[in-house]
Coordinates of C-alpha atoms (C1' of nucleotides) in Angstrom, one line a residue:
Chain A
M1 CA -25.1 -27.0 11.2
V2 CA -26.9 -29.8 9.3
K3 CA -30.1 -28.7 7.6
P4 CA -32.8 -31.0 9.0
S5 CA -34.4 -33.2 6.3
I6 CA -35.6 -36.7 5.7
P7 CA -35.2 -39.0 2.8
K8 CA -37.3 -38.6 -0.3
G9 CA -40.8 -40.0 -0.1
T10 CA -40.7 -40.4 3.7
R11 CA -42.7 -38.4 6.2
D12 CA -42.8 -37.2 9.9
F13 CA -46.1 -37.4 11.6
T14 CA -47.3 -34.7 14.0
P15 CA -49.4 -35.5 17.0
V16 CA -52.5 -34.4 15.1
E17 CA -51.6 -36.8 12.2
M18 CA -50.8 -39.6 14.6
M19 CA -54.1 -39.4 16.4
R20 CA -55.8 -39.7 13.1
R21 CA -53.6 -42.5 11.9
N22 CA -54.2 -44.4 15.2
Y23 CA -57.9 -44.0 14.7
I24 CA -57.5 -45.7 11.3
F25 CA -55.3 -48.5 12.7
D26 CA -57.6 -49.0 15.8
T27 CA -60.7 -49.1 13.6
I28 CA -59.3 -51.7 11.2
R29 CA -57.8 -53.7 14.0
S30 CA -61.1 -54.0 15.8
V31 CA -62.8 -55.4 12.7
F32 CA -60.0 -57.9 12.3
H33 CA -60.4 -59.0 15.9
R34 CA -64.1 -59.5 15.4
H35 CA -63.3 -61.9 12.7
A36 CA -60.9 -63.9 15.0
C37 CA -57.7 -62.9 13.1
L38 CA -54.5 -63.0 15.0
P39 CA -51.6 -60.4 14.8
I40 CA -48.1 -61.1 13.7
E41 CA -45.1 -58.9 12.9
T42 CA -42.1 -59.5 10.7
P43 CA -38.8 -57.6 10.4
A44 CA -38.5 -54.5 8.4
M45 CA -35.7 -56.2 6.5
E46 CA -35.7 -59.6 4.9
N47 CA -33.0 -61.5 3.1
L48 CA -32.9 -60.2 -0.4
S49 CA -33.3 -63.7 -1.7
T50 CA -36.7 -63.8 0.0
L51 CA -37.9 -60.7 -1.9
M52 CA -36.2 -60.8 -5.3
G53 CA -38.2 -62.2 -8.2
K54 CA -41.5 -62.1 -6.3
Y55 CA -42.9 -58.9 -7.7
G56 CA -41.8 -59.1 -11.4
E57 CA -39.1 -57.2 -13.0
E58 CA -40.6 -53.8 -12.0
G59 CA -40.8 -55.0 -8.4
D60 CA -37.2 -55.9 -8.3
R61 CA -36.3 -52.4 -9.4
L62 CA -38.4 -50.9 -6.6
L63 CA -36.8 -52.9 -3.9
F64 CA -34.7 -51.0 -1.4
K65 CA -31.4 -52.9 -0.9
I66 CA -29.2 -52.7 2.2
L67 CA -25.6 -52.4 1.8
N68 CA -23.7 -55.2 3.7
S69 CA -22.0 -54.1 6.9
G70 CA -18.2 -54.3 7.4
D71 CA -15.9 -54.6 4.4
F72 CA -18.6 -54.9 1.8
T73 CA -16.2 -54.7 -1.1
K74 CA -14.2 -57.8 0.0
G75 CA -14.2 -60.5 -2.7
V76 CA -16.6 -58.5 -4.9
D77 CA -16.2 -58.9 -8.6
F78 CA -16.6 -55.4 -10.0
Q79 CA -17.6 -55.1 -13.6
N80 CA -19.1 -52.0 -15.2
D81 CA -21.3 -53.5 -18.0
E82 CA -25.0 -53.0 -17.5
Q83 CA -25.9 -56.7 -17.2
S84 CA -23.7 -57.1 -14.1
V85 CA -25.6 -54.5 -12.1
N86 CA -27.9 -57.1 -10.6
H87 CA -25.1 -59.4 -10.0
L88 CA -23.1 -56.7 -8.3
A89 CA -26.1 -55.8 -6.1
S90 CA -26.4 -59.4 -5.0
Q91 CA -22.8 -59.4 -4.0
L92 CA -23.0 -56.1 -2.1
C93 CA -26.4 -56.6 -0.5
E94 CA -27.8 -59.6 1.2
K95 CA -30.8 -57.8 2.8
G96 CA -33.5 -55.6 1.6
L97 CA -36.5 -53.7 3.0
R98 CA -39.8 -55.5 2.6
Y99 CA -41.9 -54.4 -0.4
D100 CA -45.2 -55.7 0.9
L101 CA -46.5 -57.8 3.8
T102 CA -47.7 -60.8 1.8
V103 CA -44.4 -62.3 0.7
P104 CA -42.9 -62.0 4.2
F105 CA -46.0 -63.6 5.5
A106 CA -45.5 -66.5 3.1
R107 CA -42.0 -66.9 4.4
F108 CA -43.3 -66.6 8.0
V109 CA -45.8 -69.4 7.4
V110 CA -43.3 -71.8 6.0
Q111 CA -40.8 -71.0 8.7
H112 CA -43.3 -71.4 11.5
Q113 CA -45.5 -74.0 10.0
G114 CA -45.0 -76.3 13.0
E115 CA -46.2 -73.7 15.5
L116 CA -49.3 -72.5 13.5
T117 CA -52.8 -73.8 13.4
F118 CA -54.3 -74.0 10.0
P119 CA -56.3 -72.4 8.4
F120 CA -54.3 -69.5 9.8
K121 CA -56.0 -66.1 9.9
R122 CA -53.5 -63.4 10.5
Y123 CA -53.4 -59.7 10.3
Q124 CA -50.4 -57.4 10.1
M125 CA -50.1 -53.6 10.1
Q126 CA -46.6 -52.4 9.4
P127 CA -44.7 -50.1 7.0
V128 CA -43.4 -51.3 3.6
W129 CA -40.9 -49.6 1.4
R130 CA -40.8 -49.0 -2.3
A131 CA -38.1 -47.0 -4.3
D132 CA -40.8 -45.5 -6.4
R133 CA -40.9 -41.9 -7.5
P134 CA -43.0 -40.1 -4.9
Q135 CA -46.2 -38.3 -5.9
K136 CA -49.3 -37.2 -4.0
G137 CA -50.7 -40.2 -2.1
R138 CA -47.6 -42.1 -3.1
Y139 CA -44.7 -42.6 -0.7
R140 CA -41.5 -44.6 -0.4
E141 CA -42.5 -45.6 3.1
F142 CA -46.1 -46.4 3.8
Y143 CA -48.2 -48.6 5.9
Q144 CA -50.3 -51.6 4.8
C145 CA -53.0 -53.3 6.9
D146 CA -53.1 -56.9 5.7
V147 CA -55.4 -59.7 6.5
D148 CA -54.9 -63.2 5.1
I149 CA -56.4 -66.6 5.5
I150 CA -53.9 -69.2 4.5
G151 CA -54.3 -73.0 4.4
S152 CA -57.7 -73.3 3.0
N153 CA -59.2 -73.4 -0.5
S154 CA -62.7 -72.5 0.7
L155 CA -64.4 -69.7 -1.1
L156 CA -65.9 -68.8 2.3
N157 CA -62.7 -67.0 2.9
E158 CA -63.2 -64.7 -0.1
V159 CA -66.7 -64.1 1.3
E160 CA -65.3 -63.2 4.7
L161 CA -62.8 -60.8 3.1
V162 CA -65.7 -59.1 1.3
E163 CA -67.5 -58.9 4.6
I164 CA -64.5 -57.5 6.5
T165 CA -64.0 -54.9 3.8
G166 CA -67.7 -53.9 4.1
E167 CA -67.3 -53.6 7.9
V168 CA -64.0 -51.6 7.7
F169 CA -65.3 -49.0 5.3
R170 CA -68.7 -48.7 6.9
A171 CA -66.9 -48.0 10.2
F172 CA -65.0 -45.1 8.4
G173 CA -68.1 -43.9 6.7
I174 CA -66.5 -44.2 3.3
D175 CA -68.6 -45.2 0.4
I176 CA -66.7 -47.7 -1.7
V177 CA -67.1 -50.0 -4.7
M178 CA -65.3 -53.3 -4.4
K179 CA -64.3 -54.7 -7.7
I180 CA -63.7 -58.4 -8.0
N181 CA -62.3 -60.6 -10.8
N182 CA -60.8 -64.0 -11.0
R183 CA -57.3 -64.7 -12.5
K184 CA -58.7 -68.0 -13.9
I185 CA -61.0 -66.0 -16.1
L186 CA -58.1 -64.0 -17.4
T187 CA -56.2 -67.2 -18.0
G188 CA -59.2 -68.7 -19.8
I189 CA -59.5 -65.6 -22.0
A190 CA -55.8 -65.9 -22.9
E191 CA -56.2 -69.6 -23.7
I192 CA -59.0 -69.1 -26.0
F193 CA -58.3 -65.8 -27.8
C194 CA -54.5 -65.5 -27.6
N195 CA -51.9 -67.9 -26.3
A196 CA -51.8 -69.3 -22.8
D197 CA -48.4 -67.6 -22.2
Q198 CA -49.7 -64.2 -23.1
V199 CA -51.8 -63.8 -19.9
T200 CA -49.5 -61.2 -18.5
D201 CA -49.4 -59.0 -21.6
L202 CA -53.2 -59.4 -21.9
C203 CA -53.7 -58.3 -18.2
V204 CA -51.3 -55.4 -18.3
A205 CA -53.1 -53.9 -21.3
L206 CA -56.6 -54.8 -20.2
D207 CA -56.1 -53.3 -16.8
K208 CA -55.9 -49.9 -18.4
L209 CA -59.2 -49.9 -20.1
D210 CA -61.0 -47.4 -17.8
K211 CA -58.0 -45.2 -17.9
I212 CA -56.8 -45.0 -21.5
G213 CA -59.9 -46.4 -23.3
R214 CA -60.5 -49.2 -25.7
E215 CA -58.5 -48.0 -28.7
A216 CA -55.3 -47.4 -26.7
V217 CA -55.7 -50.8 -25.0
C218 CA -55.9 -52.5 -28.3
A219 CA -52.9 -50.6 -29.5
E220 CA -50.9 -51.7 -26.5
M221 CA -52.0 -55.3 -27.0
L222 CA -50.7 -55.2 -30.6
E223 CA -47.5 -53.6 -29.3
R224 CA -47.1 -56.5 -26.8
G225 CA -47.3 -59.0 -29.5
I226 CA -50.9 -60.1 -29.3
A227 CA -52.3 -60.8 -32.9
Q228 CA -54.9 -58.6 -34.4
T229 CA -57.2 -61.5 -34.9
S230 CA -57.0 -62.3 -31.2
I231 CA -57.8 -58.7 -30.3
D232 CA -60.9 -58.8 -32.6
G233 CA -62.0 -61.9 -30.7
L234 CA -61.8 -60.0 -27.5
S235 CA -64.2 -57.3 -28.5
P236 CA -67.1 -58.6 -26.5
L237 CA -65.1 -57.9 -23.3
F238 CA -65.1 -54.2 -24.1
E239 CA -68.9 -54.2 -24.1
L240 CA -69.6 -55.5 -20.6
G241 CA -69.9 -52.0 -19.0
G242 CA -73.3 -51.3 -17.6
L243 CA -74.3 -54.9 -17.3
S244 CA -75.2 -56.6 -14.0
N245 CA -72.8 -59.0 -12.4
H246 CA -74.9 -61.9 -13.5
E247 CA -75.2 -60.8 -17.0
V248 CA -71.4 -60.3 -17.1
L249 CA -70.8 -63.8 -15.8
D250 CA -73.3 -65.3 -18.3
K251 CA -71.5 -63.7 -21.2
L252 CA -68.2 -64.9 -19.9
A253 CA -69.5 -68.4 -19.5
T254 CA -70.5 -68.3 -23.1
M255 CA -67.2 -67.0 -24.3
L256 CA -65.1 -69.3 -22.1
S257 CA -67.1 -72.5 -22.4
A258 CA -64.1 -74.2 -24.2
S259 CA -61.7 -73.4 -21.3
E260 CA -61.9 -75.5 -18.2
T261 CA -59.9 -73.0 -16.2
G262 CA -62.0 -70.1 -17.4
M263 CA -65.2 -71.8 -16.5
K264 CA -63.8 -72.6 -13.1
G265 CA -63.1 -68.9 -12.6
V266 CA -66.7 -68.0 -13.6
E267 CA -68.0 -70.6 -11.1
E268 CA -65.9 -69.3 -8.3
L269 CA -67.1 -65.8 -8.8
R270 CA -70.7 -67.0 -9.0
T271 CA -70.3 -68.8 -5.7
V272 CA -68.8 -65.8 -3.9
L273 CA -71.5 -63.4 -5.3
D274 CA -74.1 -65.9 -4.3
Y275 CA -73.0 -66.0 -0.7
V276 CA -72.6 -62.2 -0.5
A277 CA -76.2 -61.8 -1.8
K278 CA -77.7 -64.5 0.5
L279 CA -76.0 -63.2 3.5
Q280 CA -77.1 -59.7 2.6
I281 CA -73.7 -58.3 3.2
P282 CA -74.2 -54.6 2.5
I283 CA -71.4 -53.8 0.0
Q284 CA -71.3 -52.8 -3.6
L285 CA -69.5 -55.6 -5.3
E286 CA -68.8 -55.3 -9.0
V287 CA -67.4 -57.9 -11.4
D288 CA -64.8 -56.2 -13.5
V289 CA -63.0 -58.4 -16.1
T290 CA -60.5 -55.6 -16.8
L291 CA -59.3 -55.8 -13.2
A292 CA -55.9 -57.6 -13.4
R293 CA -53.5 -56.1 -10.9
G294 CA -49.8 -56.4 -11.6
L295 CA -48.8 -58.9 -9.0
N296 CA -48.1 -62.1 -10.7
Y297 CA -48.7 -64.4 -7.8
Y298 CA -52.5 -64.2 -7.9
T299 CA -54.2 -67.4 -9.1
G300 CA -57.9 -67.0 -8.1
A301 CA -60.0 -64.1 -6.9
I302 CA -58.6 -60.5 -7.4
F303 CA -60.0 -57.6 -5.4
E304 CA -59.6 -53.9 -5.6
I305 CA -61.4 -51.1 -3.7
K306 CA -62.0 -47.6 -4.7
A307 CA -63.6 -44.8 -2.8
K308 CA -66.6 -43.5 -4.7
D309 CA -66.7 -39.8 -3.7
V310 CA -63.1 -39.0 -4.3
A311 CA -60.7 -39.2 -7.3
M312 CA -57.8 -41.4 -6.1
G313 CA -56.1 -44.6 -6.9
S314 CA -57.3 -47.8 -5.2
I315 CA -57.3 -47.8 -1.5
S316 CA -57.1 -51.6 -1.1
G317 CA -56.3 -54.6 -3.1
G318 CA -55.8 -58.3 -2.8
G319 CA -56.5 -61.7 -4.1
R320 CA -55.9 -65.5 -3.9
Y321 CA -52.5 -67.1 -4.3
D322 CA -52.1 -70.8 -4.5
N323 CA -48.4 -71.2 -4.6
L324 CA -46.8 -68.4 -2.7
T325 CA -45.4 -70.7 0.0
G326 CA -44.2 -73.1 -2.7
I327 CA -41.1 -71.0 -3.4
F328 CA -40.1 -71.5 0.3
G329 CA -40.7 -75.2 0.1
L330 CA -44.2 -75.7 1.3
K331 CA -46.8 -76.9 -1.2
N332 CA -50.6 -77.0 -1.2
M333 CA -51.0 -73.9 0.9
S334 CA -53.5 -71.7 -0.7
G335 CA -54.3 -68.4 0.8
V336 CA -56.3 -65.3 0.1
G337 CA -55.8 -61.9 1.5
I338 CA -56.4 -58.2 1.2
S339 CA -54.4 -55.1 2.0
Y340 CA -55.8 -51.8 3.2
G341 CA -53.6 -48.8 2.5
A342 CA -53.5 -46.6 5.5
E343 CA -52.3 -43.4 3.9
R344 CA -54.8 -43.6 1.1
I345 CA -57.6 -44.1 3.6
Y346 CA -56.2 -41.2 5.6
D347 CA -56.4 -39.0 2.5
V348 CA -59.9 -40.0 1.7
L349 CA -61.1 -39.4 5.3
N350 CA -59.3 -36.0 5.2
E351 CA -60.7 -35.0 1.9
L352 CA -64.3 -36.0 2.8
N353 CA -64.0 -34.6 6.3
L354 CA -64.9 -37.9 7.9
F355 CA -62.5 -38.0 10.9
P356 CA -64.7 -38.0 14.0
P357 CA -64.2 -34.7 15.9
H358 CA -63.6 -36.3 19.3
I359 CA -60.3 -37.9 18.2
M360 CA -58.9 -34.3 17.8
T361 CA -60.2 -32.9 21.1
P362 CA -59.4 -35.4 23.8
I363 CA -61.0 -34.5 27.2
T364 CA -58.1 -33.4 29.4
A365 CA -57.3 -31.0 32.1
M366 CA -54.4 -28.8 33.0
F367 CA -53.4 -27.6 36.4
V368 CA -52.0 -24.1 36.6
N369 CA -48.7 -24.0 38.4
F370 CA -48.6 -21.3 41.1
G371 CA -45.3 -22.5 42.6
G372 CA -44.4 -22.8 46.3
D373 CA -46.9 -24.7 48.5
D374 CA -49.6 -24.3 45.8
E375 CA -47.6 -26.6 43.5
L376 CA -47.8 -29.6 45.8
Y377 CA -51.5 -28.9 46.3
A378 CA -52.0 -28.9 42.6
L379 CA -50.0 -32.2 42.3
Q380 CA -52.1 -33.8 44.9
G381 CA -55.2 -32.9 42.9
L382 CA -53.5 -34.1 39.7
K383 CA -52.8 -37.5 41.2
R384 CA -56.5 -37.9 42.0
L385 CA -57.5 -37.2 38.4
R386 CA -55.0 -39.6 37.0
D387 CA -56.1 -42.3 39.5
A388 CA -59.6 -41.8 38.1
N389 CA -58.2 -42.3 34.6
I390 CA -58.7 -38.7 33.5
P391 CA -55.9 -37.5 31.2
S392 CA -54.3 -34.5 32.9
E393 CA -51.2 -32.6 33.4
I394 CA -49.7 -29.7 35.3
Y395 CA -47.7 -26.9 33.7
P396 CA -44.2 -27.7 34.8
D397 CA -42.9 -24.1 35.5
P398 CA -44.5 -21.6 37.8
V399 CA -44.5 -18.9 35.1
K400 CA -47.0 -16.1 34.5
M401 CA -50.5 -17.3 34.4
G402 CA -51.2 -15.8 30.9
K403 CA -48.4 -17.9 29.5
Q404 CA -49.9 -21.0 31.1
M405 CA -53.4 -20.2 29.9
N406 CA -52.0 -19.7 26.5
Y407 CA -50.4 -23.1 26.5
A408 CA -53.7 -24.7 27.4
N409 CA -55.5 -22.8 24.8
A410 CA -53.1 -23.6 22.0
K411 CA -53.2 -27.3 23.0
G412 CA -57.0 -27.3 22.9
I413 CA -57.2 -28.4 26.6
P414 CA -60.9 -28.0 27.5
Y415 CA -60.5 -27.6 31.2
V416 CA -58.0 -25.7 33.3
I417 CA -57.8 -26.2 37.0
M418 CA -56.5 -23.4 39.3
A419 CA -55.6 -23.9 42.8
G420 CA -53.6 -21.1 44.6
E421 CA -53.6 -19.9 48.2
N422 CA -57.3 -19.1 48.3
E423 CA -58.4 -22.5 47.1
R424 CA -55.8 -24.4 49.1
S425 CA -57.1 -22.7 52.3
Q426 CA -60.6 -23.9 51.6
G427 CA -59.6 -27.4 50.3
V428 CA -61.1 -26.7 46.8
Y429 CA -60.0 -26.4 43.2
T430 CA -61.3 -23.9 40.6
L431 CA -62.4 -25.6 37.4
K432 CA -62.5 -23.4 34.3
N433 CA -64.3 -24.4 31.2
M434 CA -62.1 -23.0 28.4
Q435 CA -64.9 -22.9 25.9
T436 CA -67.5 -21.0 27.9
G437 CA -65.1 -19.3 30.2
E438 CA -67.2 -20.3 33.2
Q439 CA -65.4 -21.3 36.4
Q440 CA -66.4 -22.6 39.8
A441 CA -64.7 -23.8 42.9
L442 CA -65.3 -27.5 43.6
Q443 CA -64.1 -30.4 45.7
I444 CA -61.8 -32.6 43.7
D445 CA -64.4 -35.5 44.0
D446 CA -67.0 -33.3 42.3
I447 CA -64.6 -32.5 39.5
I448 CA -64.0 -36.2 39.0
G449 CA -67.8 -36.6 39.0
I450 CA -68.2 -34.2 36.2
W451 CA -65.8 -36.3 34.0
M452 CA -67.7 -39.5 34.9
K453 CA -70.9 -38.0 33.7
N454 CA -69.4 -36.8 30.4
P455 CA -66.9 -39.3 29.2
K456 CA -66.8 -37.8 25.7
Chain B
rG1 C1' -36.0 -45.6 -14.4
rC2 C1' -37.9 -41.6 -18.4
rG3 C1' -40.2 -36.6 -19.4
rG4 C1' -42.2 -31.9 -17.3
rU5 C1' -42.3 -28.4 -13.3
rU6 C1' -41.2 -26.2 -8.4
rG7 C1' -37.9 -24.0 -4.2
rU8 C1' -37.1 -16.6 -0.9
rA9 C1' -38.0 -16.1 7.5
rG10 C1' -41.0 -21.8 11.3
rC11 C1' -45.6 -21.2 7.8
rU12 C1' -48.1 -18.4 3.3
rC13 C1' -46.0 -15.3 -0.2
rA14 C1' -43.9 -10.2 -2.6
rG15 C1' -39.2 -8.9 -4.7
rU16 C1' -39.3 -4.1 -11.4
rU17 C1' -34.7 -4.9 -17.6
rG18 C1' -29.3 -8.4 -13.3
rG19 C1' -27.7 -2.9 -9.4
rU20 C1' -26.6 -0.3 -2.4
rU21 C1' -28.4 -3.1 3.8
rA22 C1' -33.9 -8.9 0.4
rG23 C1' -39.6 -7.3 2.3
rA24 C1' -44.9 -8.2 4.1
rG25 C1' -48.5 -11.1 6.6
rU26 C1' -48.7 -14.8 10.1
rA27 C1' -46.4 -17.6 13.9
rC28 C1' -42.6 -17.2 17.9
rC29 C1' -40.4 -14.4 22.1
rG30 C1' -40.8 -9.8 25.3
rG31 C1' -43.9 -5.8 27.0
rA32 C1' -48.9 -3.0 27.8
rU33 C1' -51.6 -6.8 31.8
rU34 C1' -47.7 -9.5 39.5
rG35 C1' -54.5 -15.1 39.7
rU36 C1' -57.0 -15.7 33.9
rG37 C1' -56.4 -17.8 27.3
rG38 C1' -58.8 -17.2 22.4
rU39 C1' -59.5 -9.8 20.7
rU40 C1' -56.2 -5.3 20.5
rC41 C1' -51.6 -2.2 20.7
rC42 C1' -46.1 -1.7 20.9
rG43 C1' -41.3 -3.9 20.4
rU44 C1' -37.2 -7.8 19.7
rG45 C1' -35.2 -11.8 17.2
rG46 C1' -35.1 -14.8 13.0
rG47 C1' -32.6 -15.6 5.8
rU48 C1' -25.5 -18.8 3.0
rC49 C1' -32.7 -16.5 -1.4
rG50 C1' -32.8 -25.5 -1.8
rU51 C1' -27.2 -27.0 -2.7
rC52 C1' -22.8 -26.7 -5.5
rG53 C1' -20.6 -24.7 -9.7
rG54 C1' -20.6 -21.2 -14.0
rU55 C1' -21.5 -16.2 -16.7
rU56 C1' -20.9 -11.0 -15.0
rC57 C1' -17.7 -5.2 -12.5
rG58 C1' -22.2 -7.0 -9.8
rA59 C1' -26.8 -12.8 -9.3
rA60 C1' -32.7 -14.1 -5.2
rU61 C1' -32.9 -12.7 -10.6
rC62 C1' -29.2 -15.7 -16.3
rC63 C1' -26.9 -20.8 -17.4
rG64 C1' -25.6 -26.1 -15.7
rA65 C1' -25.6 -30.2 -12.4
rC66 C1' -27.6 -32.3 -8.1
rC67 C1' -31.4 -32.3 -4.0
rU68 C1' -36.7 -31.7 -2.6
rG69 C1' -42.0 -31.2 -3.5
rC70 C1' -45.6 -31.8 -7.4
rC71 C1' -47.6 -33.6 -12.5
rG72 C1' -47.4 -37.3 -16.6
rC73 C1' -45.3 -42.3 -18.0
rC74 C1' -44.0 -47.0 -15.8
rC75 C1' -45.9 -49.4 -11.7
rC76 C1' -48.8 -49.4 -7.5
rA77 C1' -51.5 -48.8 -1.5

RNA sequence: GCGGUUGUAGCUCAGUUGGUUAGAGUACCGGAUUGUGGUUCCGUGGGUCGUCGGUUCGAAUCCGACCUGCCGCCCCA
């Protein structure tokens, strides 16, 4: 016997969980549709060359690689030194599981550029895989819900993503704060206070400010080779907490006046904030200079969303990328997108008890099976209910009634319909309300009528 | 990938300094109850004590490795 188990960091979903997950996907999808976004899907596996090198060194390590089929050792140059591990992997594996939806999307856009109309607004809700060490809220297989607008530099797209985000989380009833920053600001800071090529080191350290505090951040910067004089120059950055968005931007404008890129970033943020304010989009938007995010392909806006009433990592993130399609040979194709994490949203809804009750108790009916001629009579009634679009079933075996009632009870079926010899001779069906215990004999049309009056 | 921690029935957990046949609650199945569930009572079944190896006369218990869940780091939804 094989002990049933699934790979580390993966999960099964029970019917209860699936109904809740579907509620999440359906809700997000309806917002995407309202914004005229179009769905696409891409394969679970991509060519490894499509994925490698797109997520930084750390990302490459977290990629699931797929062993070639057939005689995968043929012609492979085996060497045991550490440096050759990547080389060996590239000989043994030509495919890998996708790490996110953005890079496959960039590949998709380049490959299908002739068939697409730009600016292209697409959404995609599919699983991604990461060979990370699992923890709570952290899995090796999880779903992302991405929306991207590609082929346009307009900041209206950033504004729309803010708007979409507001709509999504309002639909869920989750109170969020959306943090926004701009990669150009970070570049400007690096240019002025450090060296232009230290943006990544600067960002990685700065990103941890709210987690490990100012001193530890400075220590990490030193460790990463940023000069003490540079760090001293950065000190105004640590004192932006508590200021309004406009005050933060004013300070940044002063600090970055010598950097053309930095000033552009400030201007972009100003424009987005301005639109959001004038359109009165109801969302708490917060400029946060320490927001960096690891992905190195972001070039403009950077987003991150956190739920306010629950301690958890970010539930969404995104940003603008100017050159993602460039690596696949298509230039001048700027895009901006955001990704909503389905399982994180699930955990937040669960913890705050925000799942609507009706998704758990669908209105259904079950016919008791009395066997013999009664069975056919019940099936005829069942067909009428289904024709009327009422979710319903019949217990498949004519077993003891207690057992059938028990099934209905355990499954949370709110209505049981009984039709035996007595009912059949009178052409009626006995409808029993499982909550109140009341029951009455009715024509099938009257039973249907009851549903029509109470669709929920 | 690094460090820490966890694992006993489907589920939640007891199990004495290492000592006969590893228990309880709950769930499941059957019965009390041949057209009435959620309450109650009775009974049956169910375990390679995560896996493999080691120490020992003897291991659920001690040791090691691996697997899994969780926590921290790294990174991230």
